[in-house]
Amino acid sequence: MSEWRVAFAGEAPEHPLEWRVVSDNGDIKDRGAGSLDAFARTRGDKTALVLPGMQVNCLNVALAARNERQARAAAPFAIEDDVAGDLENIHVALLAPSAEPQPGMRTRFATDTDIVAGWTGAFEALGGKLTRRLPDYMCLPSGDGDVSVA
């Protein structure tokens, strides 16, 4: 059974963070708080970084793409009117097509490239690699007819 190391990020890599080590079936095996260096010493097969939701913009967009590669290439241009800045400074990611609730629409996440590069670089400097990056609001449970509030 593998385990996830989940880091709940502060505003920047030099700020303290909280973490959990979680089994594949959701059992919390360990928890802690402190520096990124302390988190890097925890054990786990995969590492997820949970960013503060205020740093990640999320919108549904219609993308006319025949495959995932085309969708990823088109995603930044589909948000051009929704961002106040150059697209070169925006990191854009898409939710997996299998997780989309509505056909023809894609959930798009956008954040400043410096945020992604800062966290990725900080993890790599400590010998780690991020398996997943996601905003905190994507960690809320959901189901048909359910409403989650944080």
PDB file of C-alpha atoms in Angstrom:
ATOM      1  CA  MET A   1       0.000   0.000   0.000  1.00  0.00           C
ATOM      2  CA  SER A   2       1.422   3.390  -0.956  1.00  0.00           C
ATOM      3  CA  GLU A   3       1.211   6.601   0.999  1.00  0.00           C
ATOM      4  CA  TRP A   4       0.760  10.221   0.009  1.00  0.00           C
ATOM      5  CA  ARG A   5       2.650  13.081   1.615  1.00  0.00           C
ATOM      6  CA  VAL A   6       0.279  16.051   1.494  1.00  0.00           C
ATOM      7  CA  ALA A   7       1.679  19.537   2.136  1.00  0.00           C
ATOM      8  CA  PHE A   8      -0.777  22.344   2.876  1.00  0.00           C
ATOM      9  CA  ALA A   9       1.213  25.312   1.597  1.00  0.00           C
ATOM     10  CA  GLY A  10       1.565  28.714   3.122  1.00  0.00           C
ATOM     11  CA  GLU A  11       1.774  31.755   0.901  1.00  0.00           C
ATOM     12  CA  ALA A  12       5.372  30.970  -0.123  1.00  0.00           C
ATOM     13  CA  PRO A  13       7.900  28.119   0.306  1.00  0.00           C
ATOM     14  CA  GLU A  14       9.752  29.937   3.086  1.00  0.00           C
ATOM     15  CA  HIS A  15       6.590  30.133   5.220  1.00  0.00           C
ATOM     16  CA  PRO A  16       5.593  27.296   7.588  1.00  0.00           C
ATOM     17  CA  LEU A  17       3.223  24.663   6.277  1.00  0.00           C
ATOM     18  CA  GLU A  18       1.161  21.797   7.636  1.00  0.00           C
ATOM     19  CA  TRP A  19       1.293  18.244   6.331  1.00  0.00           C
ATOM     20  CA  ARG A  20      -0.282  14.836   6.523  1.00  0.00           C
ATOM     21  CA  VAL A  21       0.908  11.395   5.478  1.00  0.00           C
ATOM     22  CA  VAL A  22      -2.161   9.601   4.155  1.00  0.00           C
ATOM     23  CA  SER A  23      -2.660   5.997   3.012  1.00  0.00           C
ATOM     24  CA  ASP A  24      -4.359   5.268  -0.314  1.00  0.00           C
ATOM     25  CA  ASN A  25      -7.572   4.467   1.563  1.00  0.00           C
ATOM     26  CA  GLY A  26      -7.520   7.833   3.398  1.00  0.00           C
ATOM     27  CA  ASP A  27      -6.128   6.891   6.814  1.00  0.00           C
ATOM     28  CA  ILE A  28      -3.929   9.622   8.297  1.00  0.00           C
ATOM     29  CA  LYS A  29      -0.654   7.967   9.290  1.00  0.00           C
ATOM     30  CA  ASP A  30       1.252  11.061  10.424  1.00  0.00           C
ATOM     31  CA  ARG A  31       0.810  14.819  10.688  1.00  0.00           C
ATOM     32  CA  GLY A  32       2.953  17.792  11.416  1.00  0.00           C
ATOM     33  CA  ALA A  33       3.751  21.439  10.886  1.00  0.00           C
ATOM     34  CA  GLY A  34       6.927  23.360  10.248  1.00  0.00           C
ATOM     35  CA  SER A  35       9.328  24.196   7.462  1.00  0.00           C
ATOM     36  CA  LEU A  36       9.437  22.684   4.001  1.00  0.00           C
ATOM     37  CA  ASP A  37      12.731  21.074   5.025  1.00  0.00           C
ATOM     38  CA  ALA A  38      10.976  19.236   7.905  1.00  0.00           C
ATOM     39  CA  PHE A  39       8.240  18.084   5.515  1.00  0.00           C
ATOM     40  CA  ALA A  40      10.870  16.783   3.066  1.00  0.00           C
ATOM     41  CA  ARG A  41      12.073  14.372   5.756  1.00  0.00           C
ATOM     42  CA  THR A  42       8.663  12.651   5.999  1.00  0.00           C
ATOM     43  CA  ARG A  43       8.088   9.382   4.166  1.00  0.00           C
ATOM     44  CA  GLY A  44       5.649   8.787   1.342  1.00  0.00           C
ATOM     45  CA  ASP A  45       5.538   7.402  -2.186  1.00  0.00           C
ATOM     46  CA  LYS A  46       3.750  10.379  -3.755  1.00  0.00           C
ATOM     47  CA  THR A  47       3.674  14.060  -2.856  1.00  0.00           C
ATOM     48  CA  ALA A  48       0.773  16.482  -3.244  1.00  0.00           C
ATOM     49  CA  LEU A  49       1.006  20.229  -2.736  1.00  0.00           C
ATOM     50  CA  VAL A  50      -2.237  21.914  -1.700  1.00  0.00           C
ATOM     51  CA  LEU A  51      -2.059  25.610  -2.550  1.00  0.00           C
ATOM     52  CA  PRO A  52      -4.147  28.316  -0.875  1.00  0.00           C
ATOM     53  CA  GLY A  53      -7.282  28.665  -2.998  1.00  0.00           C
ATOM     54  CA  MET A  54      -6.912  32.438  -3.189  1.00  0.00           C
ATOM     55  CA  GLN A  55      -3.792  31.892  -5.329  1.00  0.00           C
ATOM     56  CA  VAL A  56      -5.555  29.740  -7.950  1.00  0.00           C
ATOM     57  CA  ASN A  57      -8.316  30.924 -10.262  1.00  0.00           C
ATOM     58  CA  CYS A  58     -10.783  28.283 -11.440  1.00  0.00           C
ATOM     59  CA  LEU A  59     -13.217  28.603 -14.353  1.00  0.00           C
ATOM     60  CA  ASN A  60     -15.136  26.291 -16.638  1.00  0.00           C
ATOM     61  CA  VAL A  61     -14.338  26.867 -20.287  1.00  0.00           C
ATOM     62  CA  ALA A  62     -15.578  25.364 -23.539  1.00  0.00           C
ATOM     63  CA  LEU A  63     -12.663  23.921 -25.485  1.00  0.00           C
ATOM     64  CA  ALA A  64     -13.092  22.639 -29.011  1.00  0.00           C
ATOM     65  CA  ALA A  65     -10.279  20.113 -29.056  1.00  0.00           C
ATOM     66  CA  ARG A  66     -10.016  16.627 -30.526  1.00  0.00           C
ATOM     67  CA  ASN A  67      -7.528  15.350 -27.980  1.00  0.00           C
ATOM     68  CA  GLU A  68      -5.938  16.230 -24.642  1.00  0.00           C
ATOM     69  CA  ARG A  69      -2.829  17.709 -26.216  1.00  0.00           C
ATOM     70  CA  GLN A  70      -4.914  20.179 -28.215  1.00  0.00           C
ATOM     71  CA  ALA A  71      -6.986  21.013 -25.130  1.00  0.00           C
ATOM     72  CA  ARG A  72      -3.862  21.821 -23.090  1.00  0.00           C
ATOM     73  CA  ALA A  73      -2.512  23.992 -25.914  1.00  0.00           C
ATOM     74  CA  ALA A  74      -5.814  25.890 -26.276  1.00  0.00           C
ATOM     75  CA  ALA A  75      -6.514  26.382 -22.550  1.00  0.00           C
ATOM     76  CA  PRO A  76      -4.390  29.526 -22.033  1.00  0.00           C
ATOM     77  CA  PHE A  77      -6.045  31.268 -24.987  1.00  0.00           C
ATOM     78  CA  ALA A  78      -9.526  30.352 -23.734  1.00  0.00           C
ATOM     79  CA  ILE A  79      -8.881  32.479 -20.643  1.00  0.00           C
ATOM     80  CA  GLU A  80      -7.159  35.418 -22.311  1.00  0.00           C
ATOM     81  CA  ASP A  81     -10.047  37.785 -21.506  1.00  0.00           C
ATOM     82  CA  ASP A  82     -10.306  36.540 -17.896  1.00  0.00           C
ATOM     83  CA  VAL A  83      -6.778  37.307 -16.730  1.00  0.00           C
ATOM     84  CA  ALA A  84      -5.182  40.664 -16.033  1.00  0.00           C
ATOM     85  CA  GLY A  85      -1.710  40.031 -17.322  1.00  0.00           C
ATOM     86  CA  ASP A  86       0.443  38.381 -19.919  1.00  0.00           C
ATOM     87  CA  LEU A  87      -0.309  34.731 -20.664  1.00  0.00           C
ATOM     88  CA  GLU A  88       3.446  34.050 -20.412  1.00  0.00           C
ATOM     89  CA  ASN A  89       3.182  34.749 -16.659  1.00  0.00           C
ATOM     90  CA  ILE A  90       0.190  32.449 -16.102  1.00  0.00           C
ATOM     91  CA  HIS A  91       0.440  28.708 -15.389  1.00  0.00           C
ATOM     92  CA  VAL A  92      -2.667  26.956 -16.724  1.00  0.00           C
ATOM     93  CA  ALA A  93      -3.781  23.406 -15.915  1.00  0.00           C
ATOM     94  CA  LEU A  94      -6.872  21.403 -16.816  1.00  0.00           C
ATOM     95  CA  LEU A  95      -8.898  18.958 -14.766  1.00  0.00           C
ATOM     96  CA  ALA A  96      -8.703  15.443 -16.187  1.00  0.00           C
ATOM     97  CA  PRO A  97     -11.446  14.849 -18.774  1.00  0.00           C
ATOM     98  CA  SER A  98     -12.714  11.819 -16.839  1.00  0.00           C
ATOM     99  CA  ALA A  99     -13.414  14.068 -13.807  1.00  0.00           C
ATOM    100  CA  GLU A 100     -15.437  16.652 -15.723  1.00  0.00           C
ATOM    101  CA  PRO A 101     -19.120  16.762 -14.730  1.00  0.00           C
ATOM    102  CA  GLN A 102     -20.327  18.358 -17.989  1.00  0.00           C
ATOM    103  CA  PRO A 103     -19.410  17.153 -21.509  1.00  0.00           C
ATOM    104  CA  GLY A 104     -17.782  19.791 -23.697  1.00  0.00           C
ATOM    105  CA  MET A 105     -16.689  21.917 -20.751  1.00  0.00           C
ATOM    106  CA  ARG A 106     -13.312  21.810 -19.048  1.00  0.00           C
ATOM    107  CA  THR A 107     -12.314  23.011 -15.613  1.00  0.00           C
ATOM    108  CA  ARG A 108      -9.325  25.272 -15.975  1.00  0.00           C
ATOM    109  CA  PHE A 109      -6.997  26.396 -13.171  1.00  0.00           C
ATOM    110  CA  ALA A 110      -4.710  29.406 -13.518  1.00  0.00           C
ATOM    111  CA  THR A 111      -2.055  30.826 -11.217  1.00  0.00           C
ATOM    112  CA  ASP A 112       1.054  32.932 -11.461  1.00  0.00           C
ATOM    113  CA  THR A 113       3.997  31.001 -12.944  1.00  0.00           C
ATOM    114  CA  ASP A 114       6.247  32.334 -10.158  1.00  0.00           C
ATOM    115  CA  ILE A 115       4.095  30.535  -7.561  1.00  0.00           C
ATOM    116  CA  VAL A 116       4.384  27.192  -9.362  1.00  0.00           C
ATOM    117  CA  ALA A 117       8.091  27.654 -10.136  1.00  0.00           C
ATOM    118  CA  GLY A 118       8.849  28.704  -6.548  1.00  0.00           C
ATOM    119  CA  TRP A 119       7.227  25.665  -4.964  1.00  0.00           C
ATOM    120  CA  THR A 120       8.513  23.230  -7.590  1.00  0.00           C
ATOM    121  CA  GLY A 121      12.049  24.597  -7.243  1.00  0.00           C
ATOM    122  CA  ALA A 122      11.898  24.468  -3.440  1.00  0.00           C
ATOM    123  CA  PHE A 123      10.803  20.802  -3.500  1.00  0.00           C
ATOM    124  CA  GLU A 124      13.456  19.868  -6.063  1.00  0.00           C
ATOM    125  CA  ALA A 125      16.169  21.651  -4.042  1.00  0.00           C
ATOM    126  CA  LEU A 126      15.334  19.308  -1.160  1.00  0.00           C
ATOM    127  CA  GLY A 127      15.465  16.249  -3.416  1.00  0.00           C
ATOM    128  CA  GLY A 128      11.705  15.860  -3.785  1.00  0.00           C
ATOM    129  CA  LYS A 129       9.287  15.804  -6.662  1.00  0.00           C
ATOM    130  CA  LEU A 130       5.659  16.919  -6.720  1.00  0.00           C
ATOM    131  CA  THR A 131       3.198  14.323  -7.971  1.00  0.00           C
ATOM    132  CA  ARG A 132       0.182  16.662  -7.793  1.00  0.00           C
ATOM    133  CA  ARG A 133      -0.557  20.358  -7.261  1.00  0.00           C
ATOM    134  CA  LEU A 134      -4.079  21.460  -6.445  1.00  0.00           C
ATOM    135  CA  PRO A 135      -5.956  24.329  -4.801  1.00  0.00           C
ATOM    136  CA  ASP A 136      -7.388  23.735  -1.334  1.00  0.00           C
ATOM    137  CA  TYR A 137     -10.990  23.941  -2.544  1.00  0.00           C
ATOM    138  CA  MET A 138     -10.435  20.825  -4.679  1.00  0.00           C
ATOM    139  CA  CYS A 139      -9.897  18.863  -1.436  1.00  0.00           C
ATOM    140  CA  LEU A 140     -13.493  19.319  -0.316  1.00  0.00           C
ATOM    141  CA  PRO A 141     -15.660  16.209  -0.592  1.00  0.00           C
ATOM    142  CA  SER A 142     -18.432  16.307  -3.150  1.00  0.00           C
ATOM    143  CA  GLY A 143     -21.301  14.164  -4.237  1.00  0.00           C
ATOM    144  CA  ASP A 144     -24.652  14.446  -5.912  1.00  0.00           C
ATOM    145  CA  GLY A 145     -26.768  16.916  -4.018  1.00  0.00           C
ATOM    146  CA  ASP A 146     -23.989  17.677  -1.495  1.00  0.00           C
ATOM    147  CA  VAL A 147     -22.709  21.114  -0.635  1.00  0.00           C
ATOM    148  CA  SER A 148     -19.293  21.524   0.997  1.00  0.00           C
ATOM    149  CA  VAL A 149     -18.389  24.670   2.897  1.00  0.00           C
ATOM    150  CA  ALA A 150     -14.989  25.595   4.280  1.00  0.00           C
TER     151      ALA A 150
END
